[in-house]
Short mmCIF file of C-alpha atoms in Angstrom, two decimals:
data_model
loop_
_atom_site.label_atom_id
_atom_site.label_comp_id
_atom_site.label_asym_id
_atom_site.label_seq_id
_atom_site.Cartn_x
_atom_site.Cartn_y
_atom_site.Cartn_z
CA MET A 111 -0.04 22.30 20.19
CA ASN A 112 0.33 24.38 17.05
CA ALA A 113 0.47 23.06 13.49
CA ILE A 114 4.30 23.00 13.34
CA GLU A 115 4.60 20.93 16.53
CA PHE A 116 1.79 18.61 15.48
CA THR A 117 3.35 18.10 12.02
CA LEU A 118 6.78 17.31 13.50
CA LEU A 119 5.40 14.80 16.02
CA VAL A 120 3.30 13.06 13.36
CA TRP A 121 6.36 13.00 11.10
CA VAL A 122 8.47 11.30 13.81
CA ALA A 123 5.77 8.70 14.56
CA SER A 124 5.33 7.99 10.85
CA PHE A 125 9.09 7.74 10.38
CA LEU A 126 9.27 5.09 13.12
CA ALA A 127 6.26 3.24 11.68
CA GLY A 128 7.88 3.23 8.22
CA LEU A 129 11.23 2.11 9.66
CA LEU A 130 9.72 -0.78 11.65
CA GLY A 131 7.41 -1.64 8.78
CA ALA A 132 10.32 -2.00 6.35
CA LEU A 133 12.50 -3.92 8.83
CA THR A 134 9.79 -6.42 9.72
CA GLY A 135 8.16 -6.62 6.30
CA LEU A 136 4.75 -5.92 7.84
CA GLY A 137 4.27 -2.46 6.39
CA GLY A 138 3.88 0.66 8.47
CA ALA A 139 0.33 1.63 7.56
CA ALA A 140 -1.44 -1.02 9.61
CA ILE A 141 0.09 0.47 12.74
CA LEU A 142 -0.26 4.09 11.61
CA VAL A 143 -4.05 4.09 11.72
CA PRO A 144 -4.20 3.13 15.43
CA VAL A 145 -1.25 5.43 16.28
CA LEU A 146 -3.00 8.40 14.69
CA THR A 147 -6.38 7.66 16.23
CA LEU A 148 -5.23 6.59 19.71
CA TRP A 149 -2.28 8.95 20.31
CA PHE A 150 -3.01 11.93 18.09
CA HIS A 151 -6.84 11.84 18.42
CA VAL A 152 -7.30 11.91 14.66
CA HIS A 153 -10.66 10.76 13.29
CA ILE A 154 -10.35 7.24 11.86
CA HIS A 155 -11.41 8.42 8.37
CA TYR A 156 -8.59 10.99 8.21
CA ALA A 157 -6.15 8.43 9.64
CA ALA A 158 -7.16 5.88 7.00
CA GLY A 159 -6.79 8.52 4.24
CA ALA A 160 -3.28 9.49 5.33
CA ALA A 161 -2.22 5.86 5.83
CA LEU A 162 -3.57 4.83 2.44
CA VAL A 163 -1.45 7.31 0.50
CA SER A 164 1.66 6.29 2.43
CA VAL A 165 0.90 2.64 1.58
CA ILE A 166 1.22 3.59 -2.09
CA ALA A 167 4.56 5.27 -1.42
CA THR A 168 6.16 2.39 0.51
CA SER A 169 4.83 -0.27 -1.85
CA SER A 170 6.06 1.56 -4.94
CA GLY A 171 9.44 2.38 -3.37
CA ALA A 172 10.08 -1.20 -2.28
CA ALA A 173 8.65 -2.72 -5.47
CA ALA A 174 11.14 -0.66 -7.48
CA ALA A 175 13.97 -2.61 -5.82
CA TYR A 176 12.31 -6.06 -5.76
CA VAL A 177 11.13 -6.03 -9.37
CA LYS A 178 14.69 -5.44 -10.56
CA GLU A 179 15.98 -8.34 -8.44
CA GLY A 180 13.60 -10.71 -10.25
CA TYR A 181 11.65 -12.16 -7.28
CA THR A 182 8.31 -10.60 -8.20
CA ASN A 183 5.94 -12.68 -10.35
CA ILE A 184 4.39 -9.90 -12.42
CA ARG A 185 1.83 -12.15 -14.13
CA ILE A 186 0.43 -13.46 -10.85
CA GLY A 187 0.45 -9.94 -9.42
CA MET A 188 -1.32 -8.48 -12.42
CA PHE A 189 -3.97 -11.21 -12.57
CA LEU A 190 -4.79 -11.01 -8.87
CA GLU A 191 -4.93 -7.22 -9.04
CA ILE A 192 -8.27 -7.65 -10.83
CA ALA A 193 -9.59 -9.07 -7.55
CA THR A 194 -7.79 -6.66 -5.20
CA THR A 195 -8.72 -3.48 -7.08
CA ILE A 196 -12.42 -4.37 -7.40
CA GLY A 197 -12.37 -5.32 -3.71
CA ALA A 198 -10.62 -2.06 -2.83
CA VAL A 199 -13.21 0.13 -4.57
CA ILE A 200 -16.02 -1.78 -2.82
CA GLY A 201 -14.16 -1.56 0.51
CA ALA A 202 -13.71 2.19 0.16
CA TYR A 203 -17.46 2.61 -0.41
CA LEU A 204 -18.16 0.35 2.57
CA ALA A 205 -15.92 2.61 4.70
CA THR A 206 -18.35 5.46 4.13
CA LYS A 207 -21.29 3.31 5.36
CA THR A 208 -19.64 1.51 8.29
CA PRO A 209 -19.80 3.04 11.80
CA VAL A 210 -16.43 4.17 13.18
CA GLU A 211 -16.56 1.54 15.95
CA GLY A 212 -17.07 -1.20 13.36
CA ILE A 213 -14.05 -0.04 11.35
CA ALA A 214 -11.92 0.06 14.53
CA ILE A 215 -12.89 -3.48 15.53
CA ILE A 216 -12.27 -4.92 12.04
CA LEU A 217 -8.90 -3.14 12.01
CA ALA A 218 -8.08 -4.64 15.42
CA VAL A 219 -8.86 -8.15 14.15
CA VAL A 220 -6.60 -7.63 11.11
CA LEU A 221 -3.84 -6.31 13.42
CA LEU A 222 -4.14 -9.35 15.70
CA TYR A 223 -3.92 -11.63 12.67
CA SER A 224 -0.85 -9.72 11.35
CA GLY A 225 0.81 -10.00 14.75
CA TYR A 226 0.16 -13.74 14.77
CA VAL A 227 1.49 -14.20 11.23
CA SER A 228 4.66 -12.26 11.97
CA GLY A 229 5.47 -14.57 14.87
CA ARG A 230 5.52 -17.66 12.65
CA SER A 231 8.49 -18.80 10.63
CA GLN A 232 8.02 -19.61 6.97
CA PRO A 233 9.66 -22.31 4.84
CA GLU A 234 11.72 -20.77 2.02
CA HIS A 235 10.46 -23.08 -0.69
CA PRO A 236 7.29 -25.23 -0.53
CA VAL A 237 7.53 -28.89 -1.54
CA GLY A 238 4.98 -31.26 -3.12
CA VAL A 239 2.98 -28.52 -4.81
CA ARG A 240 0.08 -29.75 -6.98
CA PRO A 241 0.02 -27.34 -9.93
CA ASP A 242 -3.31 -25.78 -10.94
CA PRO A 243 -4.01 -26.28 -14.69
CA LEU A 244 -5.34 -22.71 -14.78
CA ALA A 245 -1.92 -21.47 -13.65
CA GLY A 246 -0.43 -23.21 -16.68
CA VAL A 247 -2.92 -21.60 -19.05
CA LEU A 248 -2.19 -18.21 -17.47
CA ARG A 249 1.59 -18.83 -17.62
CA MET A 250 2.02 -18.21 -13.89
CA HIS A 251 4.67 -20.83 -13.11
CA GLY A 252 8.00 -19.12 -12.75
CA SER A 253 11.48 -19.07 -11.27
CA TYR A 254 13.40 -16.85 -8.89
CA PRO A 255 17.08 -16.21 -8.21
CA THR A 256 18.87 -18.12 -5.44
CA PRO A 257 22.60 -18.24 -4.60
CA GLU A 258 22.69 -21.59 -6.49
CA GLY A 259 21.09 -20.11 -9.63
CA PRO A 260 17.45 -19.75 -10.75
CA ARG A 261 14.97 -22.08 -9.03
CA SER A 262 11.61 -22.83 -10.61
CA TYR A 263 8.29 -23.24 -8.81
CA LEU A 264 4.72 -24.31 -9.58
CA VAL A 265 1.53 -22.46 -8.69
CA SER A 266 -1.50 -24.03 -6.99
CA SER A 267 -5.19 -23.04 -6.32
CA VAL A 268 -5.53 -19.96 -8.51
CA SER A 269 -9.26 -19.45 -7.89
CA LYS A 270 -8.89 -19.77 -4.10
CA GLY A 271 -6.08 -17.22 -4.22
CA PHE A 272 -8.25 -14.94 -6.33
CA GLY A 273 -11.09 -15.12 -3.78
CA LEU A 274 -8.79 -14.41 -0.84
CA MET A 275 -7.31 -11.48 -2.75
CA PHE A 276 -10.77 -10.01 -3.24
CA GLY A 277 -11.11 -10.11 0.55
CA ALA A 278 -7.66 -8.54 1.03
CA GLY A 279 -8.58 -5.73 -1.37
CA THR A 280 -11.86 -5.07 0.43
CA LEU A 281 -10.05 -4.82 3.79
CA SER A 282 -7.46 -2.52 2.25
CA GLY A 283 -10.16 -0.16 0.95
CA LEU A 284 -12.19 -0.33 4.15
CA LEU A 285 -9.29 0.30 6.55
CA GLY A 286 -6.75 2.29 4.52
CA ILE A 287 -4.03 -0.33 5.01
CA GLY A 288 -2.03 -2.55 2.65
CA SER A 289 -3.35 -5.78 4.22
CA GLY A 290 -0.09 -7.50 3.30
CA ALA A 291 -0.70 -10.27 5.85
CA VAL A 292 -3.89 -11.38 4.06
CA LYS A 293 -2.19 -11.13 0.66
CA VAL A 294 0.70 -13.28 1.83
CA LEU A 295 -1.87 -15.79 3.18
CA ALA A 296 -3.38 -16.07 -0.29
CA LEU A 297 -0.04 -16.29 -2.07
CA ASP A 298 1.89 -18.69 0.13
CA GLN A 299 -0.82 -20.68 1.89
CA ALA A 300 -3.24 -21.09 -1.04
CA MET A 301 -1.10 -20.70 -4.15
CA LYS A 302 2.07 -22.19 -2.57
CA LEU A 303 4.53 -19.59 -3.82
CA PRO A 304 8.05 -19.54 -2.35
CA PHE A 305 8.43 -17.10 0.55
CA LYS A 306 10.42 -14.44 -1.29
CA VAL A 307 8.16 -14.58 -4.33
CA SER A 308 5.00 -14.24 -2.23
CA THR A 309 6.25 -11.34 -0.10
CA THR A 310 7.58 -9.34 -3.05
CA THR A 311 4.55 -10.07 -5.25
CA SER A 312 2.25 -9.08 -2.38
CA ASN A 313 4.14 -5.82 -1.99
CA PHE A 314 3.99 -5.24 -5.76
CA MET A 315 0.18 -5.48 -5.61
CA ILE A 316 -0.33 -3.33 -2.52
CA GLY A 317 0.33 -0.01 -4.28
CA VAL A 318 -2.09 -0.72 -7.12
CA THR A 319 -4.73 -1.92 -4.66
CA ALA A 320 -4.38 1.22 -2.55
CA ALA A 321 -4.51 3.43 -5.66
CA ALA A 322 -7.93 1.92 -6.49
CA SER A 323 -9.47 3.08 -3.21
CA ALA A 324 -7.53 6.38 -3.03
CA GLY A 325 -9.83 7.98 -5.60
CA VAL A 326 -12.91 7.13 -3.53
CA TYR A 327 -11.18 8.44 -0.39
CA LEU A 328 -10.29 11.67 -2.18
CA ARG A 329 -13.85 12.32 -3.34
CA ARG A 330 -15.27 11.59 0.12
CA GLY A 331 -12.82 14.06 1.71
CA TYR A 332 -10.83 11.45 3.72
CA ILE A 333 -7.50 12.73 2.46
CA ASP A 334 -6.55 15.79 4.50
CA PRO A 335 -3.45 17.34 2.90
CA SER A 336 -2.02 18.88 6.09
CA LEU A 337 -2.21 15.51 7.89
CA ALA A 338 -1.24 13.27 4.96
CA MET A 339 1.85 15.44 4.30
CA PRO A 340 3.90 14.54 7.45
CA VAL A 341 2.56 10.96 7.42
CA MET A 342 3.62 10.30 3.83
CA LEU A 343 7.00 12.05 4.15
CA GLY A 344 7.75 10.29 7.46
CA VAL A 345 6.81 6.83 6.20
CA VAL A 346 8.83 7.28 3.00
CA ALA A 347 11.95 8.40 4.90
CA GLY A 348 11.55 5.66 7.52
CA SER A 349 11.02 2.85 5.04
CA PHE A 350 13.91 4.08 2.91
CA LEU A 351 16.23 3.90 5.94
CA GLY A 352 14.70 0.55 6.96
CA ALA A 353 15.45 -0.96 3.56
CA LYS A 354 19.09 0.20 3.88
CA LEU A 355 19.44 -1.30 7.37
CA LEU A 356 17.60 -4.52 6.57
CA ALA A 357 20.71 -6.57 5.74
CA ARG A 358 22.31 -5.80 9.13
CA ALA A 359 19.29 -5.73 11.44
CA LYS A 360 18.27 -8.57 13.75
CA THR A 361 14.83 -8.88 12.21
CA GLN A 362 13.66 -11.92 14.19
CA TRP A 363 13.88 -9.95 17.44
CA LEU A 364 12.32 -6.87 15.83
CA ARG A 365 9.41 -8.87 14.48
CA ARG A 366 8.59 -10.10 17.99
CA VAL A 367 8.68 -6.56 19.38
CA PHE A 368 6.53 -5.32 16.52
CA ALA A 369 4.07 -8.18 17.04
CA VAL A 370 3.68 -7.16 20.70
CA VAL A 371 3.16 -3.49 19.73
CA ILE A 372 0.56 -4.45 17.13
CA ILE A 373 -1.36 -6.70 19.54
CA THR A 374 -1.36 -4.02 22.26
CA MET A 375 -2.68 -1.44 19.79
CA ALA A 376 -5.38 -3.85 18.63
CA LEU A 377 -6.61 -4.44 22.18
CA GLU A 378 -6.60 -0.69 22.87
CA LEU A 379 -8.64 -0.11 19.70
CA ILE A 380 -11.22 -2.70 20.74
CA PHE A 381 -11.41 -1.22 24.26
CA ASN A 382 -11.89 2.33 22.92
CA ALA A 383 -14.45 1.20 20.37
CA LEU A 384 -16.52 -0.65 22.96
CA THR A 385 -16.38 2.20 25.47
CA GLY A 386 -17.21 4.86 22.87
CA ARG A 387 -13.92 6.77 23.15
CA LEU A 388 -13.01 6.97 19.47
CA MET B 242 13.94 -10.75 -29.63
CA SER B 243 13.87 -13.42 -26.95
CA PHE B 244 11.06 -13.62 -24.40
CA ASN B 245 13.37 -13.27 -21.40
CA TRP B 246 15.01 -10.17 -22.70
CA THR B 247 11.68 -8.35 -22.94
CA ASP B 248 10.61 -9.47 -19.47
CA GLU B 249 13.81 -8.22 -17.85
CA LYS B 250 13.69 -4.98 -19.77
CA THR B 251 10.09 -4.50 -18.60
CA GLU B 252 11.09 -5.09 -15.00
CA HIS B 253 13.83 -2.47 -15.23
CA VAL B 254 11.56 0.17 -16.73
CA ILE B 255 8.81 -0.55 -14.18
CA GLY B 256 11.33 -0.29 -11.33
CA ASN B 257 12.58 3.11 -12.51
CA LEU B 258 9.06 4.38 -13.13
CA LEU B 259 7.96 3.51 -9.58
CA ARG B 260 11.02 5.10 -7.99
CA ALA B 261 10.71 8.31 -10.03
CA GLY B 262 7.00 8.59 -9.20
CA VAL B 263 7.59 8.33 -5.44
CA LEU B 264 10.49 10.81 -5.47
CA ILE B 265 8.69 13.43 -7.55
CA SER B 266 5.53 13.22 -5.46
CA ALA B 267 7.48 13.38 -2.17
CA PHE B 268 9.23 16.50 -3.46
CA VAL B 269 5.92 18.20 -4.38
CA VAL B 270 4.36 17.22 -1.02
CA LEU B 271 7.41 18.57 0.83
CA ALA B 272 7.32 21.86 -1.07
CA GLY B 273 3.58 22.24 -0.40
CA GLY B 274 4.12 21.26 3.24
CA ILE B 275 6.77 23.91 3.85
CA TYR B 276 4.51 26.48 2.24
CA TYR B 277 1.57 25.31 4.37
CA LEU B 278 3.58 25.56 7.61
CA ALA B 279 4.91 29.01 6.65
CA GLN B 280 1.31 30.21 6.26
CA HIS B 281 -0.53 28.28 8.97
CA GLY B 282 2.26 26.91 11.21
CA THR B 283 1.32 28.82 14.36
CA GLY B 284 -2.38 28.03 13.99
CA HIS B 285 -4.14 25.04 15.51
CA LYS B 286 -6.00 22.36 13.60
CA ASP B 287 -8.17 19.67 15.12
CA TYR B 288 -8.63 16.35 13.31
CA HIS B 289 -10.85 14.73 15.92
CA GLU B 290 -14.17 15.51 14.23
CA PHE B 291 -14.71 14.40 10.67
CA HIS B 292 -15.91 17.20 8.37
CA GLY B 293 -14.53 15.94 5.06
CA GLN B 294 -12.63 18.39 2.87
CA PRO B 295 -13.78 21.51 1.05
CA GLN B 296 -15.21 20.56 -2.34
CA TYR B 297 -12.23 21.87 -4.31
CA LEU B 298 -9.90 19.36 -2.61
CA CYS B 299 -12.15 16.39 -3.48
CA THR B 300 -11.83 16.29 -7.26
CA VAL B 301 -8.82 15.93 -9.52
CA SER B 302 -9.68 19.08 -11.48
CA GLY B 303 -10.33 21.11 -8.30
CA VAL B 304 -7.00 20.07 -6.78
CA VAL B 305 -5.06 21.03 -9.90
CA ALA B 306 -6.87 24.37 -10.20
CA SER B 307 -6.19 25.28 -6.54
CA ALA B 308 -2.51 24.35 -6.81
CA LEU B 309 -2.19 26.64 -9.84
CA LYS B 310 -3.59 29.40 -7.62
CA HIS B 311 -0.74 28.69 -5.13
CA ASP B 312 -3.01 27.18 -2.48
CA SER B 313 -0.72 25.19 -0.15
CA HIS B 314 -3.33 22.47 0.49
CA GLY B 315 -3.81 22.14 -3.27
CA ILE B 316 -0.05 21.76 -3.84
CA ILE B 317 0.21 18.96 -1.26
CA GLN B 318 -2.84 17.29 -2.79
CA VAL B 319 -1.24 17.45 -6.27
CA GLY B 320 1.80 15.65 -4.82
CA LEU B 321 -0.47 12.98 -3.34
CA LEU B 322 -2.30 12.63 -6.67
CA LEU B 323 1.05 12.09 -8.42
CA LEU B 324 1.65 9.29 -5.93
CA VAL B 325 -1.74 7.73 -6.75
CA LEU B 326 -0.95 8.03 -10.46
CA THR B 327 2.37 6.15 -10.06
CA PRO B 328 0.90 2.62 -9.78
CA ILE B 329 -1.72 3.53 -12.40
CA ALA B 330 1.08 4.46 -14.82
CA ARG B 331 2.74 1.19 -13.92
CA VAL B 332 -0.35 -0.80 -14.96
CA PHE B 333 -0.61 1.20 -18.19
CA PHE B 334 3.02 0.43 -18.95
CA SER B 335 2.45 -3.28 -18.20
CA ALA B 336 -0.39 -3.34 -20.74
CA ILE B 337 1.97 -1.96 -23.40
CA SER B 338 4.82 -4.31 -22.57
CA PHE B 339 2.51 -7.38 -22.62
CA GLY B 340 1.34 -6.12 -26.00
CA LEU B 341 4.94 -5.99 -27.26
CA GLU B 342 5.34 -9.59 -26.09
CA LYS B 343 2.10 -10.46 -27.96
CA ASP B 344 0.69 -11.86 -24.69
CA PHE B 345 -2.86 -10.69 -25.32
CA THR B 346 -4.38 -12.48 -22.33
CA TYR B 347 -2.33 -10.25 -20.07
CA VAL B 348 -2.99 -7.16 -22.16
CA ALA B 349 -6.66 -7.79 -21.37
CA VAL B 350 -5.87 -8.43 -17.68
CA SER B 351 -3.90 -5.16 -17.45
CA LEU B 352 -6.65 -3.20 -19.18
CA ILE B 353 -9.31 -4.54 -16.77
CA VAL B 354 -7.16 -3.44 -13.81
CA LEU B 355 -6.58 -0.07 -15.47
CA ALA B 356 -10.32 0.39 -15.99
CA VAL B 357 -11.04 -0.32 -12.29
CA LEU B 358 -8.31 2.14 -11.26
CA ILE B 359 -9.67 4.89 -13.50
CA TYR B 360 -13.20 4.23 -12.24
CA GLY B 361 -11.89 4.50 -8.65
CA LEU B 362 -10.13 7.77 -9.36
CA LEU B 363 -12.78 9.53 -11.40
CA GLY B 364 -15.95 7.82 -10.19
CA SER B 365 -19.19 7.37 -12.04
#
């Protein structure tokens, strides 16, 4: 396979990952790392480097739309980015010390968790939230648009959310993914944000988190331009189309399919790691 | 000037900034990619073994210098750097807009995030 053929195939795979990622809200990068390592025999460090830069592109592209719609809570996002960016820099350094098999197995666990999360249904608006006084001091309580007009919400457990976000950032830096599933866990399970606020705020933070580890990846030579080029362009085109189709697509069905794909990939990663085939 | 007005204005500017950053960087990456394939398209490259990158592709200054010398890898890498700079610019802009709102707690929060990002990009 010459470079043109390789580039085109990687572009197509990345396009599909970006498309499915946007349609299911799970992000394409988590699946790109296993696709590149298992199907294209790319070293996991190069795969993580290419996926990481495309995470920045999809997060920024989608955030551009969400921020304007008024769902994103910029204060919460900004505050928690202290935790995610510090975690991301540490995670990126850990990636250089962790054996490839270890990275693959941690990635597989995160994929399994993401697949599990995507199968659950979420309540739109949590009830009986006990507000955290710290959230008041930090002016985090907010409101978001609904068809019946703006609806306000209260924010709970800021320090627990901050701790979980540090973990999400570390995983993002270690694996080259957005770790949106862990971020959403912190935002809607711990801090009790409404579903739309937590997903859009999580997405808003993903790009900044990935940018924190990208510098470390660049200096360690993880970002190969000839590989990152088709990955980034494919993911951007795919997620752009996905965002356009989102209103018409049957996302419930797609999420189930994507969950199955993710779980299969995770098991294959574990198998290859344990049998030394990476 | 009401509080809400500033917040909405901020959200609009941030939205446009993010979109512009992604489009410009995708364009640079595409241009570098076409150039790369024109030069090396019939060759074969293996990504299975990890060798890192040549030193000039591992620093911001090296990447910019190689792109100015019309190196296709350097041009792609400049596009990717522009992408990395997009969220960093966003945080910088947030610091300014919180300052305009006189919300100094969040100016400090934004500046801490900005410092971590710059440390990540440039290293110690």
